CSV table of C-alpha atoms in Angstrom, one decimal:
chain,number,residue,atom,x,y,z
A,13,UNK,CA,49.8,17.4,-68.6
A,14,UNK,CA,53.5,17.9,-69.3
A,15,UNK,CA,54.8,20.3,-66.7
A,16,UNK,CA,57.8,21.0,-68.9
A,17,UNK,CA,55.6,22.6,-71.5
A,18,UNK,CA,55.5,26.3,-71.6
A,19,UNK,CA,51.9,27.6,-70.9
A,20,UNK,CA,50.4,29.9,-73.4
A,21,UNK,CA,50.9,33.6,-72.8
A,22,UNK,CA,48.0,35.6,-71.4
A,23,UNK,CA,45.6,37.0,-74.0
A,24,UNK,CA,42.5,39.2,-73.7
A,25,UNK,CA,40.9,37.0,-76.4
A,26,UNK,CA,39.9,33.5,-75.6
A,27,UNK,CA,40.4,31.1,-78.5
A,28,UNK,CA,37.5,29.0,-79.9
A,29,UNK,CA,39.3,25.8,-78.7
A,30,UNK,CA,39.5,27.1,-75.2
A,31,UNK,CA,35.8,28.3,-75.3
A,32,UNK,CA,34.7,24.8,-76.4
A,33,UNK,CA,36.5,23.3,-73.4
A,34,UNK,CA,35.0,25.9,-71.0
A,35,UNK,CA,31.5,25.5,-72.3
A,36,UNK,CA,29.2,23.5,-70.0
A,37,UNK,CA,32.0,23.0,-67.4
A,38,UNK,CA,30.7,23.4,-63.8
A,39,UNK,CA,33.2,26.3,-63.3
A,40,UNK,CA,32.6,28.0,-66.7
A,41,UNK,CA,32.3,31.6,-65.4
A,42,UNK,CA,35.1,31.5,-62.9
A,43,UNK,CA,37.5,29.6,-65.3
A,44,UNK,CA,36.7,31.9,-68.2
A,45,UNK,CA,37.6,34.9,-66.0
A,46,UNK,CA,40.8,33.2,-64.9
A,47,UNK,CA,41.8,32.6,-68.5
A,48,UNK,CA,40.9,36.1,-69.6
A,49,UNK,CA,43.0,37.6,-66.8
A,50,UNK,CA,46.0,35.3,-67.5
A,51,UNK,CA,45.8,33.5,-64.2
A,52,UNK,CA,45.0,30.2,-65.9
A,53,UNK,CA,46.8,29.4,-69.2
A,54,UNK,CA,46.6,26.5,-71.5
A,55,UNK,CA,48.8,23.4,-71.8
A,56,UNK,CA,49.1,24.4,-75.5
A,57,UNK,CA,47.2,26.5,-78.1
A,58,UNK,CA,44.2,24.1,-78.1
A,59,UNK,CA,44.0,22.5,-74.7
A,60,UNK,CA,43.4,24.0,-71.2
A,61,UNK,CA,43.4,20.6,-69.5
A,62,UNK,CA,40.8,21.7,-66.9
A,63,UNK,CA,40.3,18.2,-65.5
A,64,UNK,CA,43.9,17.1,-65.6
A,65,UNK,CA,46.0,16.5,-62.5
A,66,UNK,CA,47.8,19.6,-61.2
A,67,UNK,CA,51.6,19.6,-60.5
A,68,UNK,CA,53.3,21.5,-57.7
A,69,UNK,CA,54.8,23.8,-60.3
A,70,UNK,CA,51.5,24.5,-62.0
A,71,UNK,CA,49.7,25.2,-58.7
A,72,UNK,CA,52.4,27.5,-57.4
A,73,UNK,CA,52.2,29.4,-60.7
A,74,UNK,CA,48.4,29.8,-60.4
A,75,UNK,CA,48.8,31.0,-56.9
A,76,UNK,CA,51.5,33.6,-57.7
A,77,UNK,CA,49.3,34.9,-60.5
A,78,UNK,CA,46.2,35.0,-58.4
A,79,UNK,CA,48.0,36.9,-55.6
A,80,UNK,CA,49.5,39.2,-58.2
A,81,UNK,CA,53.0,38.8,-56.8
A,82,UNK,CA,55.8,40.6,-58.7
A,83,UNK,CA,57.9,38.0,-60.4
A,84,UNK,CA,61.6,37.7,-59.6
A,85,UNK,CA,64.4,36.0,-61.4
A,86,UNK,CA,65.3,32.5,-60.4
A,87,UNK,CA,68.3,32.3,-58.1
A,88,UNK,CA,68.8,28.6,-57.7
A,89,UNK,CA,66.8,27.9,-54.5
A,90,UNK,CA,66.1,24.3,-55.5
A,91,UNK,CA,68.4,21.7,-57.0
A,92,UNK,CA,65.7,20.2,-59.2
A,93,UNK,CA,64.3,23.4,-60.8
A,94,UNK,CA,66.1,24.4,-63.9
A,95,UNK,CA,66.7,28.1,-64.4
A,96,UNK,CA,65.4,27.9,-68.0
A,97,UNK,CA,62.2,26.1,-67.1
A,98,UNK,CA,58.9,28.0,-67.6
A,99,UNK,CA,58.0,27.9,-64.0
A,100,UNK,CA,61.4,28.8,-62.5
A,101,UNK,CA,60.5,32.5,-61.7
A,102,UNK,CA,57.2,31.5,-60.3
A,103,UNK,CA,58.8,29.0,-57.9
A,104,UNK,CA,61.4,31.5,-56.8
A,105,UNK,CA,58.7,34.2,-56.3
A,106,UNK,CA,56.7,31.8,-54.1
A,107,UNK,CA,59.8,30.8,-52.2
A,108,UNK,CA,60.8,34.4,-51.5
A,109,UNK,CA,57.3,35.2,-50.4
A,110,UNK,CA,57.4,32.3,-47.9
A,111,UNK,CA,54.7,30.3,-49.7
A,112,UNK,CA,56.9,27.3,-50.4
A,113,UNK,CA,59.9,25.7,-48.9
A,114,UNK,CA,60.4,22.5,-50.9
A,115,UNK,CA,60.2,18.9,-49.8
A,116,UNK,CA,63.6,18.5,-48.3
A,117,UNK,CA,67.2,18.0,-49.4
A,118,UNK,CA,67.0,21.1,-51.5
A,119,UNK,CA,64.3,19.7,-53.8
A,120,UNK,CA,61.0,21.2,-54.9
A,121,UNK,CA,59.6,18.3,-57.0
A,122,UNK,CA,58.0,20.6,-59.6
A,123,UNK,CA,56.6,17.7,-61.7
A,124,UNK,CA,55.0,15.9,-58.7
A,125,UNK,CA,51.2,16.0,-58.4
A,126,UNK,CA,50.2,18.4,-55.6
A,127,UNK,CA,48.2,16.9,-52.7
A,128,UNK,CA,45.2,18.4,-50.9
A,129,UNK,CA,47.4,18.8,-47.8
A,130,UNK,CA,49.9,20.8,-49.7
A,131,UNK,CA,47.3,23.0,-51.2
A,132,UNK,CA,45.8,23.6,-47.7
A,133,UNK,CA,49.2,24.6,-46.4
A,134,UNK,CA,49.6,27.1,-49.2
A,135,UNK,CA,46.3,28.6,-48.2
A,136,UNK,CA,47.4,28.9,-44.6
A,137,UNK,CA,50.6,30.7,-45.7
A,138,UNK,CA,48.5,33.1,-47.8
A,139,UNK,CA,46.6,34.0,-44.7
A,140,UNK,CA,49.8,34.6,-42.8
A,141,UNK,CA,50.8,36.9,-45.7
A,142,UNK,CA,47.7,39.0,-45.1
A,143,UNK,CA,45.2,37.6,-47.6
A,144,UNK,CA,41.8,37.4,-46.0
A,145,UNK,CA,39.1,36.8,-48.6
A,146,UNK,CA,38.5,33.3,-49.8
A,147,UNK,CA,35.9,32.2,-52.4
A,148,UNK,CA,34.5,28.7,-53.0
A,149,UNK,CA,31.2,27.0,-53.9
A,150,UNK,CA,29.3,23.9,-53.2
A,151,UNK,CA,29.7,22.9,-56.9
A,152,UNK,CA,33.5,23.1,-56.9
A,153,UNK,CA,34.1,19.4,-56.7
A,154,UNK,CA,36.3,16.6,-58.1
A,155,UNK,CA,36.5,12.9,-57.8
A,156,UNK,CA,38.8,11.0,-55.5
A,157,UNK,CA,40.6,7.9,-56.7
A,158,UNK,CA,38.0,5.8,-54.8
A,159,UNK,CA,35.2,7.4,-56.7
A,160,UNK,CA,33.9,9.6,-53.9
A,161,UNK,CA,33.2,13.3,-54.3
A,162,UNK,CA,35.9,15.8,-53.2
A,163,UNK,CA,34.6,19.2,-52.2
A,164,UNK,CA,36.7,22.3,-52.5
A,165,UNK,CA,34.8,23.6,-49.5
A,166,UNK,CA,36.3,20.8,-47.4
A,167,UNK,CA,39.8,21.9,-48.3
A,168,UNK,CA,39.1,25.6,-47.6
A,169,UNK,CA,37.4,24.8,-44.3
A,170,UNK,CA,40.2,22.6,-43.0
A,171,UNK,CA,42.9,25.1,-44.1
A,172,UNK,CA,41.2,28.2,-42.7
A,173,UNK,CA,39.7,26.7,-39.5
A,174,UNK,CA,42.5,28.0,-37.3
A,175,UNK,CA,42.1,31.5,-38.8
A,176,UNK,CA,38.3,31.6,-39.0
A,177,UNK,CA,38.0,34.9,-37.1
A,178,UNK,CA,40.6,36.6,-39.3
A,179,UNK,CA,39.2,35.7,-42.8
A,180,UNK,CA,36.1,36.2,-44.9
A,181,UNK,CA,34.7,33.1,-46.6
A,182,UNK,CA,32.4,33.3,-49.5
A,183,UNK,CA,30.5,30.4,-51.0
A,184,UNK,CA,27.7,29.8,-53.4
A,185,UNK,CA,24.5,27.8,-53.9
A,186,UNK,CA,22.0,26.9,-56.6
A,187,UNK,CA,24.2,24.9,-59.0
A,188,UNK,CA,25.2,21.3,-59.3
A,189,UNK,CA,27.1,19.8,-62.2
A,190,UNK,CA,25.8,16.5,-63.5
A,191,UNK,CA,28.3,15.1,-65.9
A,192,UNK,CA,28.4,17.4,-68.9
A,193,UNK,CA,25.5,19.7,-67.8
A,194,UNK,CA,24.6,22.0,-65.0
A,195,UNK,CA,21.5,21.7,-62.9
A,196,UNK,CA,20.2,25.0,-61.4
A,197,UNK,CA,17.9,24.8,-58.4
A,198,UNK,CA,17.3,27.9,-56.2
A,199,UNK,CA,14.1,26.7,-54.5
A,200,UNK,CA,14.0,27.5,-50.8
A,201,UNK,CA,14.4,23.8,-50.0
A,202,UNK,CA,17.5,23.5,-52.2
A,203,UNK,CA,19.1,26.7,-50.7
A,204,UNK,CA,18.5,25.5,-47.2
A,205,UNK,CA,20.0,22.1,-48.0
A,206,UNK,CA,23.0,23.7,-49.7
A,207,UNK,CA,23.7,26.1,-46.8
A,208,UNK,CA,23.7,23.3,-44.2
A,209,UNK,CA,26.1,21.3,-46.4
A,210,UNK,CA,28.4,24.2,-46.9
A,211,UNK,CA,28.5,25.0,-43.1
A,212,UNK,CA,29.4,21.4,-42.4
A,213,UNK,CA,32.1,21.2,-45.1
A,214,UNK,CA,33.5,24.6,-44.2
A,215,UNK,CA,33.6,23.7,-40.5
A,216,UNK,CA,32.0,27.0,-39.5
A,217,UNK,CA,28.7,28.2,-37.9
A,218,UNK,CA,28.2,31.0,-40.4
A,219,UNK,CA,29.0,32.1,-44.0
A,220,UNK,CA,30.3,35.6,-44.4
A,221,UNK,CA,29.1,36.1,-48.0
A,222,UNK,CA,26.6,33.8,-49.7
A,223,UNK,CA,26.0,33.9,-53.4
A,224,UNK,CA,23.2,32.7,-55.6
A,225,UNK,CA,25.4,31.1,-58.2
A,226,UNK,CA,22.9,31.3,-61.1
A,227,UNK,CA,19.6,32.8,-61.8
A,228,UNK,CA,16.9,30.1,-61.7
A,229,UNK,CA,14.1,30.8,-64.2
A,230,UNK,CA,11.7,28.6,-62.2
A,231,UNK,CA,12.1,30.6,-59.0
A,232,UNK,CA,11.1,34.2,-58.6
A,233,UNK,CA,13.9,36.5,-57.3
A,234,UNK,CA,11.7,37.6,-54.4
A,235,UNK,CA,11.4,34.0,-53.2
A,236,UNK,CA,15.2,33.6,-53.3
A,237,UNK,CA,15.6,37.0,-51.5
A,238,UNK,CA,13.1,35.9,-48.8
A,239,UNK,CA,15.0,32.7,-48.2
A,240,UNK,CA,18.3,34.5,-47.9
A,241,UNK,CA,16.8,37.0,-45.5
A,242,UNK,CA,15.6,34.2,-43.3
A,243,UNK,CA,19.1,32.7,-43.3
A,244,UNK,CA,20.6,36.0,-42.3
A,245,UNK,CA,18.1,36.3,-39.4
A,246,UNK,CA,19.1,32.8,-38.2
A,247,UNK,CA,22.7,33.9,-38.2
A,248,UNK,CA,23.8,31.3,-40.8
A,249,UNK,CA,24.7,33.9,-43.4
A,250,UNK,CA,26.1,37.4,-42.8
A,251,UNK,CA,25.6,38.9,-46.3
A,252,UNK,CA,24.0,37.6,-49.5
A,253,UNK,CA,24.4,38.6,-53.1
A,254,UNK,CA,23.4,37.2,-56.5
A,255,UNK,CA,26.5,36.5,-58.5
A,256,UNK,CA,25.1,36.7,-61.9
A,257,UNK,CA,23.2,39.9,-62.9
A,258,UNK,CA,23.2,39.5,-66.7
A,259,UNK,CA,19.5,39.1,-66.9
A,260,UNK,CA,18.6,41.8,-64.4
A,261,UNK,CA,17.7,45.3,-65.6
A,262,UNK,CA,16.6,48.0,-63.2
A,263,UNK,CA,14.3,50.6,-64.8
A,264,UNK,CA,13.5,53.7,-62.9
A,265,UNK,CA,11.4,56.6,-64.1
A,266,UNK,CA,12.4,59.6,-62.0
A,267,UNK,CA,11.0,63.1,-61.5
A,268,UNK,CA,10.8,65.5,-64.4
A,269,UNK,CA,13.9,67.7,-64.8
A,270,UNK,CA,13.8,70.8,-67.0
A,271,UNK,CA,10.5,69.7,-68.3
A,272,UNK,CA,11.7,66.2,-69.5
A,273,UNK,CA,11.0,62.9,-67.8
A,274,UNK,CA,14.2,61.1,-66.7
A,275,UNK,CA,14.3,57.4,-67.7
A,276,UNK,CA,17.2,55.7,-66.1
A,277,UNK,CA,18.2,52.1,-66.8
A,278,UNK,CA,21.2,50.2,-65.6
A,279,UNK,CA,22.3,46.8,-66.8
A,280,UNK,CA,24.5,44.8,-64.4
A,281,UNK,CA,26.9,42.2,-65.6
């Protein structure tokens, strides 16, 4: 993507072009939320560029939005950041907050692709600033230049290992992305395999909050709940929670009040 291009302004409505790009992506729900909240903006009116390389300026912009830092005017902290560039205020805000310090000689290299090491360092600085909740998932992956799979959990685990007793880590199971489609598997065997993989990649002996990423129509909720309960008893998981409740409706017929039967229903989304 061209980092010199101004991102689209946040909008409560997501365009049909954006929705088409979001559809069937492995991170559909999270990315849709990020777009609707103005954290993630498009490269232009028709393209989000979800699988494009991220520049240092773009990543810092995402981080400033996600942390909800108050923007400040650019004051010339770097010799290669123009005051009229779309990212100038975001870079200055991140600099003032202690998130970034440039690459030396007064340069920030805004158009340079950001590395995993640099992203990890930014996470470390976020912890130092007081941010303590970090969310990831086993299906948040990419492809390295050599063709191997890169897991976001590995990045999070390496960055947060020195702060493990100070942070809460949430991750998710039950979904894998296979090319242009998602595979949902919440069988006990799949969940156990997933939790072991997440523990290894996160470099931890327990997961603070463990999500079922999607409802699996082939596995009863009680079976999932029982597997999660066993993981909690084994100390591998502290708390569990299903992330998607759209298909769940709790109906309760309560005691009669004033001669009428109370029928309570609550939809969770």
